[in-house]
Amino acid sequence: MKDLPYLRLVIAHVLLGILIYALPALSVAFGLLIFMVGIVWVFRNSNANEEALLVCAYLVGSEVFLRMTKGTVNHEFTKYSIMILLALGMYFKGFSKNAVAYGLFFILLLPGIVLGMIEVSEEERFRQIMMFNLSGPLSLIIASIYCYSRKISFAKLQEVLLWAGLPIVSCATYLVLYTPDLKEVLINTGSNFATSGGFGPNQVATILGFGMFVFFSRLLLASPTKLQLLVNSLLVVFLTYRGLLTFSRGGVITGFFMIALLVGVVYLQGNSNARFKMTFLLGGFAGALFLVWLYTSLVTSGLIDKRYANQDAQGREKQSLLSGREGISITEIELFLENPFFGGGVGSGTVYRKAKFDLVMASHNEITRMLGEHGLLGILGLLILLFTPLLLYLDNKYHYFILCFMAFWFLTLNHAAMRTAAPSFIYALSLLKVGMHEKTFVFRKRIIPARH
């Protein structure tokens, strides 16, 4: 009986992907429904059980799916929704007064905002450019203040991840139905829109990579029955396959890196019996992924092998390792050198590239964007973001996911900037104060012993 609710959730989200493919107009209603029902739910329960966090996780998992199906009323809908929901959650349950680091981070952004208003205001896309670059940092600030030292059980944190993971299943299901015959669309080794729902492959691969981690974490730590073990294994394999088919490497590599970190943390925390069982589990998992790679190589006629070897369809090595993103980062470094202290101002990178190359190109790298648009203050802000969770970790040993979350945030910033709400929200989860109130299992055996 304990399998039935979980199976229903997974099947319901598979059906959701099919339904929205069949009736695309439902996507807008679905997006609005998440937000409106979430608001009502938080109000009715006064956020007593972290309803705001759960709804925001669901929105983060849904964002790419909603965007690819044109289900958002605004491009930054998810980020705005998260800020509203978490602000409401703080109204009911407060927040830690010690979250001053994120107030300081906001203050460090202000000179760049003022400069942007002065320097970029002549640009006809001024408001769009400003909000495109600010919505990510602002949602990160709100989410971080909400999560800072907020007490939560490990089981609740796993529930938050599940809420983020379920709509990713819907997204992957939609991709299966949307993708035409692979032989017709796989003609080179570039990122492929046809296998990514007609949407940006980089963002699709990013959320699929995160989904790989979500269901691997459940495979390892939250599969109390053999059936759930099987379901979670199949979901990891399915999301990995769809991630590979996007031909966008960043998100998939990030997902695997998160999985590797989790394995390392759990292995170090477990006893010898748990390590043996985990080794057995990982052996089977590695074999399954090897078969996935072989199958993907077969259906792509070897193009996936060339993609990850940084080769073109003829097997020649590509000049650019990062699909041309290096050039964008170089312009942001140049902008920093011209304005080292305050930077060029928010949005100045886009305007700078337009003036220099007559091309409108947004940044793919939040690190170099912060450098170019905020100068040394941006570097200081990034250092605050980097070290604050690590300092909290010294007294937060039950937070087994913290390094995984930080890896997702940092690696995603380097290849997809903050185009989606995911890096901001997942980063904030690293600030939670996690307590171990329930046992976690692998093959019905405890893998991480409770501490007393």
PDB file of N, CA and C in Angstrom, residues 284-354:
ATOM      1  N   GLY A 284      24.985  -1.732 -10.198  1.00  0.00           N
ATOM      2  CA  GLY A 284      23.845  -1.891 -11.095  1.00  0.00           C
ATOM      3  C   GLY A 284      23.488  -0.595 -11.807  1.00  0.00           C
ATOM      4  N   PHE A 285      23.579   0.501 -11.065  1.00  0.00           N
ATOM      5  CA  PHE A 285      23.257   1.808 -11.632  1.00  0.00           C
ATOM      6  C   PHE A 285      24.245   2.178 -12.744  1.00  0.00           C
ATOM      7  N   ALA A 286      25.532   1.946 -12.484  1.00  0.00           N
ATOM      8  CA  ALA A 286      26.558   2.257 -13.485  1.00  0.00           C
ATOM      9  C   ALA A 286      26.349   1.424 -14.747  1.00  0.00           C
ATOM     10  N   GLY A 287      25.980   0.155 -14.561  1.00  0.00           N
ATOM     11  CA  GLY A 287      25.710  -0.697 -15.712  1.00  0.00           C
ATOM     12  C   GLY A 287      24.541  -0.193 -16.531  1.00  0.00           C
ATOM     13  N   ALA A 288      23.494   0.272 -15.837  1.00  0.00           N
ATOM     14  CA  ALA A 288      22.318   0.803 -16.529  1.00  0.00           C
ATOM     15  C   ALA A 288      22.669   2.051 -17.323  1.00  0.00           C
ATOM     16  N   LEU A 289      23.469   2.930 -16.736  1.00  0.00           N
ATOM     17  CA  LEU A 289      23.853   4.156 -17.437  1.00  0.00           C
ATOM     18  C   LEU A 289      24.744   3.855 -18.635  1.00  0.00           C
ATOM     19  N   PHE A 290      25.585   2.831 -18.521  1.00  0.00           N
ATOM     20  CA  PHE A 290      26.416   2.431 -19.657  1.00  0.00           C
ATOM     21  C   PHE A 290      25.536   1.977 -20.822  1.00  0.00           C
ATOM     22  N   LEU A 291      24.484   1.226 -20.494  1.00  0.00           N
ATOM     23  CA  LEU A 291      23.560   0.781 -21.530  1.00  0.00           C
ATOM     24  C   LEU A 291      22.805   1.971 -22.146  1.00  0.00           C
ATOM     25  N   VAL A 292      22.462   2.955 -21.292  1.00  0.00           N
ATOM     26  CA  VAL A 292      21.797   4.161 -21.800  1.00  0.00           C
ATOM     27  C   VAL A 292      22.698   4.879 -22.808  1.00  0.00           C
ATOM     28  N   TRP A 293      23.977   5.002 -22.450  1.00  0.00           N
ATOM     29  CA  TRP A 293      24.918   5.670 -23.359  1.00  0.00           C
ATOM     30  C   TRP A 293      25.035   4.889 -24.681  1.00  0.00           C
ATOM     31  N   LEU A 294      25.153   3.567 -24.599  1.00  0.00           N
ATOM     32  CA  LEU A 294      25.259   2.765 -25.815  1.00  0.00           C
ATOM     33  C   LEU A 294      24.014   2.918 -26.688  1.00  0.00           C
ATOM     34  N   TYR A 295      22.842   2.912 -26.042  1.00  0.00           N
ATOM     35  CA  TYR A 295      21.597   3.058 -26.796  1.00  0.00           C
ATOM     36  C   TYR A 295      21.516   4.442 -27.440  1.00  0.00           C
ATOM     37  N   THR A 296      21.883   5.489 -26.678  1.00  0.00           N
ATOM     38  CA  THR A 296      21.859   6.851 -27.211  1.00  0.00           C
ATOM     39  C   THR A 296      22.835   6.991 -28.374  1.00  0.00           C
ATOM     40  N   SER A 297      23.994   6.370 -28.232  1.00  0.00           N
ATOM     41  CA  SER A 297      24.981   6.394 -29.317  1.00  0.00           C
ATOM     42  C   SER A 297      24.421   5.720 -30.565  1.00  0.00           C
ATOM     43  N   LEU A 298      23.693   4.628 -30.355  1.00  0.00           N
ATOM     44  CA  LEU A 298      23.116   3.894 -31.479  1.00  0.00           C
ATOM     45  C   LEU A 298      22.059   4.718 -32.203  1.00  0.00           C
ATOM     46  N   VAL A 299      21.118   5.307 -31.433  1.00  0.00           N
ATOM     47  CA  VAL A 299      20.009   6.035 -32.074  1.00  0.00           C
ATOM     48  C   VAL A 299      20.458   7.379 -32.650  1.00  0.00           C
ATOM     49  N   THR A 300      21.608   7.885 -32.209  1.00  0.00           N
ATOM     50  CA  THR A 300      22.126   9.144 -32.767  1.00  0.00           C
ATOM     51  C   THR A 300      23.242   8.898 -33.776  1.00  0.00           C
ATOM     52  N   SER A 301      23.434   7.643 -34.140  1.00  0.00           N
ATOM     53  CA  SER A 301      24.479   7.268 -35.105  1.00  0.00           C
ATOM     54  C   SER A 301      25.856   7.755 -34.682  1.00  0.00           C
ATOM     55  N   GLY A 302      26.121   7.711 -33.395  1.00  0.00           N
ATOM     56  CA  GLY A 302      27.432   8.086 -32.875  1.00  0.00           C
ATOM     57  C   GLY A 302      27.639   9.569 -32.671  1.00  0.00           C
ATOM     58  N   LEU A 303      26.641  10.391 -32.989  1.00  0.00           N
ATOM     59  CA  LEU A 303      26.807  11.845 -32.845  1.00  0.00           C
ATOM     60  C   LEU A 303      26.966  12.262 -31.387  1.00  0.00           C
ATOM     61  N   ILE A 304      26.320  11.533 -30.470  1.00  0.00           N
ATOM     62  CA  ILE A 304      26.441  11.909 -29.052  1.00  0.00           C
ATOM     63  C   ILE A 304      27.875  11.705 -28.570  1.00  0.00           C
ATOM     64  N   ASP A 305      28.553  10.683 -29.079  1.00  0.00           N
ATOM     65  CA  ASP A 305      29.960  10.461 -28.706  1.00  0.00           C
ATOM     66  C   ASP A 305      30.813  11.630 -29.176  1.00  0.00           C
ATOM     67  N   LYS A 306      30.546  12.091 -30.402  1.00  0.00           N
ATOM     68  CA  LYS A 306      31.316  13.211 -30.955  1.00  0.00           C
ATOM     69  C   LYS A 306      30.997  14.504 -30.217  1.00  0.00           C
ATOM     70  N   ARG A 307      29.751  14.662 -29.803  1.00  0.00           N
ATOM     71  CA  ARG A 307      29.363  15.874 -29.068  1.00  0.00           C
ATOM     72  C   ARG A 307      30.162  15.996 -27.764  1.00  0.00           C
ATOM     73  N   TYR A 308      30.234  14.915 -27.019  1.00  0.00           N
ATOM     74  CA  TYR A 308      30.927  14.966 -25.740  1.00  0.00           C
ATOM     75  C   TYR A 308      32.454  14.921 -25.909  1.00  0.00           C
ATOM     76  N   ALA A 309      32.906  14.596 -27.111  1.00  0.00           N
ATOM     77  CA  ALA A 309      34.335  14.684 -27.427  1.00  0.00           C
ATOM     78  C   ALA A 309      34.672  16.039 -28.048  1.00  0.00           C
ATOM     79  N   ASN A 310      33.650  16.949 -28.103  1.00  0.00           N
ATOM     80  CA  ASN A 310      33.794  18.285 -28.681  1.00  0.00           C
ATOM     81  C   ASN A 310      34.208  18.224 -30.152  1.00  0.00           C
ATOM     82  N   GLN A 311      33.545  17.339 -30.894  1.00  0.00           N
ATOM     83  CA  GLN A 311      33.808  17.204 -32.324  1.00  0.00           C
ATOM     84  C   GLN A 311      32.553  17.542 -33.120  1.00  0.00           C
ATOM     85  N   ASP A 312      32.764  17.890 -34.396  1.00  0.00           N
ATOM     86  CA  ASP A 312      31.618  18.103 -35.278  1.00  0.00           C
ATOM     87  C   ASP A 312      31.182  16.764 -35.862  1.00  0.00           C
ATOM     88  N   ALA A 313      30.196  16.803 -36.755  1.00  0.00           N
ATOM     89  CA  ALA A 313      29.630  15.562 -37.279  1.00  0.00           C
ATOM     90  C   ALA A 313      30.642  14.740 -38.074  1.00  0.00           C
ATOM     91  N   GLN A 314      31.674  15.398 -38.605  1.00  0.00           N
ATOM     92  CA  GLN A 314      32.719  14.705 -39.362  1.00  0.00           C
ATOM     93  C   GLN A 314      33.864  14.218 -38.478  1.00  0.00           C
ATOM     94  N   GLY A 315      33.746  14.469 -37.163  1.00  0.00           N
ATOM     95  CA  GLY A 315      34.777  14.013 -36.247  1.00  0.00           C
ATOM     96  C   GLY A 315      35.925  14.976 -36.065  1.00  0.00           C
ATOM     97  N   ARG A 316      35.794  16.202 -36.600  1.00  0.00           N
ATOM     98  CA  ARG A 316      36.848  17.211 -36.434  1.00  0.00           C
ATOM     99  C   ARG A 316      36.640  17.957 -35.128  1.00  0.00           C
ATOM    100  N   GLU A 317      37.727  18.206 -34.419  1.00  0.00           N
ATOM    101  CA  GLU A 317      37.627  18.906 -33.142  1.00  0.00           C
ATOM    102  C   GLU A 317      37.175  20.346 -33.358  1.00  0.00           C
ATOM    103  N   LYS A 318      36.215  20.786 -32.548  1.00  0.00           N
ATOM    104  CA  LYS A 318      35.705  22.148 -32.660  1.00  0.00           C
ATOM    105  C   LYS A 318      36.678  23.133 -32.033  1.00  0.00           C
ATOM    106  N   GLN A 319      36.722  24.338 -32.594  1.00  0.00           N
ATOM    107  CA  GLN A 319      37.622  25.366 -32.066  1.00  0.00           C
ATOM    108  C   GLN A 319      37.179  25.836 -30.687  1.00  0.00           C
ATOM    109  N   SER A 320      35.865  25.926 -30.481  1.00  0.00           N
ATOM    110  CA  SER A 320      35.328  26.399 -29.206  1.00  0.00           C
ATOM    111  C   SER A 320      34.907  25.219 -28.339  1.00  0.00           C
ATOM    112  N   LEU A 321      35.368  25.218 -27.097  1.00  0.00           N
ATOM    113  CA  LEU A 321      34.990  24.165 -26.157  1.00  0.00           C
ATOM    114  C   LEU A 321      33.627  24.429 -25.543  1.00  0.00           C
ATOM    115  N   LEU A 322      33.231  25.716 -25.468  1.00  0.00           N
ATOM    116  CA  LEU A 322      31.990  26.106 -24.782  1.00  0.00           C
ATOM    117  C   LEU A 322      30.959  26.681 -25.739  1.00  0.00           C
ATOM    118  N   SER A 323      30.944  26.185 -26.975  1.00  0.00           N
ATOM    119  CA  SER A 323      29.940  26.591 -27.972  1.00  0.00           C
ATOM    120  C   SER A 323      29.908  28.102 -28.196  1.00  0.00           C
ATOM    121  N   GLY A 324      31.059  28.754 -28.145  1.00  0.00           N
ATOM    122  CA  GLY A 324      31.140  30.176 -28.437  1.00  0.00           C
ATOM    123  C   GLY A 324      30.874  31.095 -27.268  1.00  0.00           C
ATOM    124  N   ARG A 325      30.580  30.529 -26.078  1.00  0.00           N
ATOM    125  CA  ARG A 325      30.272  31.382 -24.933  1.00  0.00           C
ATOM    126  C   ARG A 325      31.496  32.127 -24.420  1.00  0.00           C
ATOM    127  N   GLU A 326      32.693  31.630 -24.783  1.00  0.00           N
ATOM    128  CA  GLU A 326      33.909  32.299 -24.319  1.00  0.00           C
ATOM    129  C   GLU A 326      33.947  33.754 -24.774  1.00  0.00           C
ATOM    130  N   GLY A 327      33.470  33.983 -26.013  1.00  0.00           N
ATOM    131  CA  GLY A 327      33.503  35.346 -26.555  1.00  0.00           C
ATOM    132  C   GLY A 327      32.658  36.307 -25.740  1.00  0.00           C
ATOM    133  N   ILE A 328      31.498  35.843 -25.283  1.00  0.00           N
ATOM    134  CA  ILE A 328      30.632  36.689 -24.459  1.00  0.00           C
ATOM    135  C   ILE A 328      31.322  37.003 -23.135  1.00  0.00           C
ATOM    136  N   SER A 329      31.934  35.991 -22.528  1.00  0.00           N
ATOM    137  CA  SER A 329      32.624  36.201 -21.252  1.00  0.00           C
ATOM    138  C   SER A 329      33.790  37.163 -21.403  1.00  0.00           C
ATOM    139  N   ILE A 330      34.483  37.081 -22.534  1.00  0.00           N
ATOM    140  CA  ILE A 330      35.621  37.988 -22.765  1.00  0.00           C
ATOM    141  C   ILE A 330      35.157  39.440 -22.802  1.00  0.00           C
ATOM    142  N   THR A 331      33.998  39.696 -23.422  1.00  0.00           N
ATOM    143  CA  THR A 331      33.507  41.084 -23.459  1.00  0.00           C
ATOM    144  C   THR A 331      33.181  41.575 -22.056  1.00  0.00           C
ATOM    145  N   GLU A 332      32.733  40.683 -21.178  1.00  0.00           N
ATOM    146  CA  GLU A 332      32.413  41.088 -19.803  1.00  0.00           C
ATOM    147  C   GLU A 332      33.681  41.340 -18.999  1.00  0.00           C
ATOM    148  N   ILE A 333      34.721  40.600 -19.291  1.00  0.00           N
ATOM    149  CA  ILE A 333      36.012  40.863 -18.644  1.00  0.00           C
ATOM    150  C   ILE A 333      36.568  42.196 -19.127  1.00  0.00           C
ATOM    151  N   GLU A 334      36.412  42.488 -20.427  1.00  0.00           N
ATOM    152  CA  GLU A 334      36.842  43.785 -20.965  1.00  0.00           C
ATOM    153  C   GLU A 334      36.073  44.923 -20.296  1.00  0.00           C
ATOM    154  N   LEU A 335      34.777  44.717 -20.100  1.00  0.00           N
ATOM    155  CA  LEU A 335      33.945  45.721 -19.444  1.00  0.00           C
ATOM    156  C   LEU A 335      34.420  45.955 -18.013  1.00  0.00           C
ATOM    157  N   PHE A 336      34.810  44.889 -17.330  1.00  0.00           N
ATOM    158  CA  PHE A 336      35.353  45.009 -15.976  1.00  0.00           C
ATOM    159  C   PHE A 336      36.657  45.813 -15.972  1.00  0.00           C
ATOM    160  N   LEU A 337      37.535  45.538 -16.916  1.00  0.00           N
ATOM    161  CA  LEU A 337      38.812  46.242 -16.976  1.00  0.00           C
ATOM    162  C   LEU A 337      38.626  47.730 -17.234  1.00  0.00           C
ATOM    163  N   GLU A 338      37.558  48.063 -17.936  1.00  0.00           N
ATOM    164  CA  GLU A 338      37.263  49.474 -18.191  1.00  0.00           C
ATOM    165  C   GLU A 338      36.594  50.146 -16.994  1.00  0.00           C
ATOM    166  N   ASN A 339      35.899  49.349 -16.170  1.00  0.00           N
ATOM    167  CA  ASN A 339      35.174  49.892 -15.013  1.00  0.00           C
ATOM    168  C   ASN A 339      35.398  48.957 -13.819  1.00  0.00           C
ATOM    169  N   PRO A 340      36.611  48.921 -13.273  1.00  0.00           N
ATOM    170  CA  PRO A 340      36.961  47.873 -12.299  1.00  0.00           C
ATOM    171  C   PRO A 340      36.247  47.941 -10.959  1.00  0.00           C
ATOM    172  N   PHE A 341      35.855  49.094 -10.484  1.00  0.00           N
ATOM    173  CA  PHE A 341      35.301  49.160  -9.141  1.00  0.00           C
ATOM    174  C   PHE A 341      33.797  48.923  -9.118  1.00  0.00           C
ATOM    175  N   PHE A 342      33.029  49.742  -9.840  1.00  0.00           N
ATOM    176  CA  PHE A 342      31.570  49.604  -9.838  1.00  0.00           C
ATOM    177  C   PHE A 342      31.040  48.812 -11.031  1.00  0.00           C
ATOM    178  N   GLY A 343      31.890  48.507 -12.008  1.00  0.00           N
ATOM    179  CA  GLY A 343      31.428  47.833 -13.208  1.00  0.00           C
ATOM    180  C   GLY A 343      30.693  48.786 -14.129  1.00  0.00           C
ATOM    181  N   GLY A 344      30.161  48.258 -15.212  1.00  0.00           N
ATOM    182  CA  GLY A 344      29.471  49.096 -16.188  1.00  0.00           C
ATOM    183  C   GLY A 344      28.022  49.351 -15.871  1.00  0.00           C
ATOM    184  N   GLY A 345      27.481  48.671 -14.860  1.00  0.00           N
ATOM    185  CA  GLY A 345      26.070  48.833 -14.512  1.00  0.00           C
ATOM    186  C   GLY A 345      25.234  47.677 -15.030  1.00  0.00           C
ATOM    187  N   VAL A 346      24.122  47.413 -14.364  1.00  0.00           N
ATOM    188  CA  VAL A 346      23.239  46.307 -14.750  1.00  0.00           C
ATOM    189  C   VAL A 346      22.751  46.496 -16.190  1.00  0.00           C
ATOM    190  N   GLY A 347      22.920  45.469 -16.996  1.00  0.00           N
ATOM    191  CA  GLY A 347      22.486  45.514 -18.391  1.00  0.00           C
ATOM    192  C   GLY A 347      23.524  46.052 -19.343  1.00  0.00           C
ATOM    193  N   SER A 348      24.625  46.578 -18.823  1.00  0.00           N
ATOM    194  CA  SER A 348      25.632  47.205 -19.686  1.00  0.00           C
ATOM    195  C   SER A 348      26.326  46.189 -20.579  1.00  0.00           C
ATOM    196  N   GLY A 349      26.403  44.929 -20.139  1.00  0.00           N
ATOM    197  CA  GLY A 349      27.045  43.911 -20.958  1.00  0.00           C
ATOM    198  C   GLY A 349      26.316  43.705 -22.269  1.00  0.00           C
ATOM    199  N   THR A 350      24.986  43.657 -22.218  1.00  0.00           N
ATOM    200  CA  THR A 350      24.188  43.489 -23.435  1.00  0.00           C
ATOM    201  C   THR A 350      24.375  44.678 -24.363  1.00  0.00           C
ATOM    202  N   VAL A 351      24.348  45.882 -23.799  1.00  0.00           N
ATOM    203  CA  VAL A 351      24.517  47.103 -24.602  1.00  0.00           C
ATOM    204  C   VAL A 351      25.937  47.169 -25.175  1.00  0.00           C
ATOM    205  N   TYR A 352      26.928  46.772 -24.383  1.00  0.00           N
ATOM    206  CA  TYR A 352      28.330  46.789 -24.815  1.00  0.00           C
ATOM    207  C   TYR A 352      28.523  45.866 -26.021  1.00  0.00           C
ATOM    208  N   ARG A 353      27.940  44.685 -25.966  1.00  0.00           N
ATOM    209  CA  ARG A 353      28.083  43.752 -27.087  1.00  0.00           C
ATOM    210  C   ARG A 353      27.325  44.233 -28.316  1.00  0.00           C
ATOM    211  N   LYS A 354      26.207  44.899 -28.096  1.00  0.00           N
ATOM    212  CA  LYS A 354      25.458  45.427 -29.241  1.00  0.00           C
ATOM    213  C   LYS A 354      26.253  46.514 -29.946  1.00  0.00           C
TER     214      LYS A 354
END
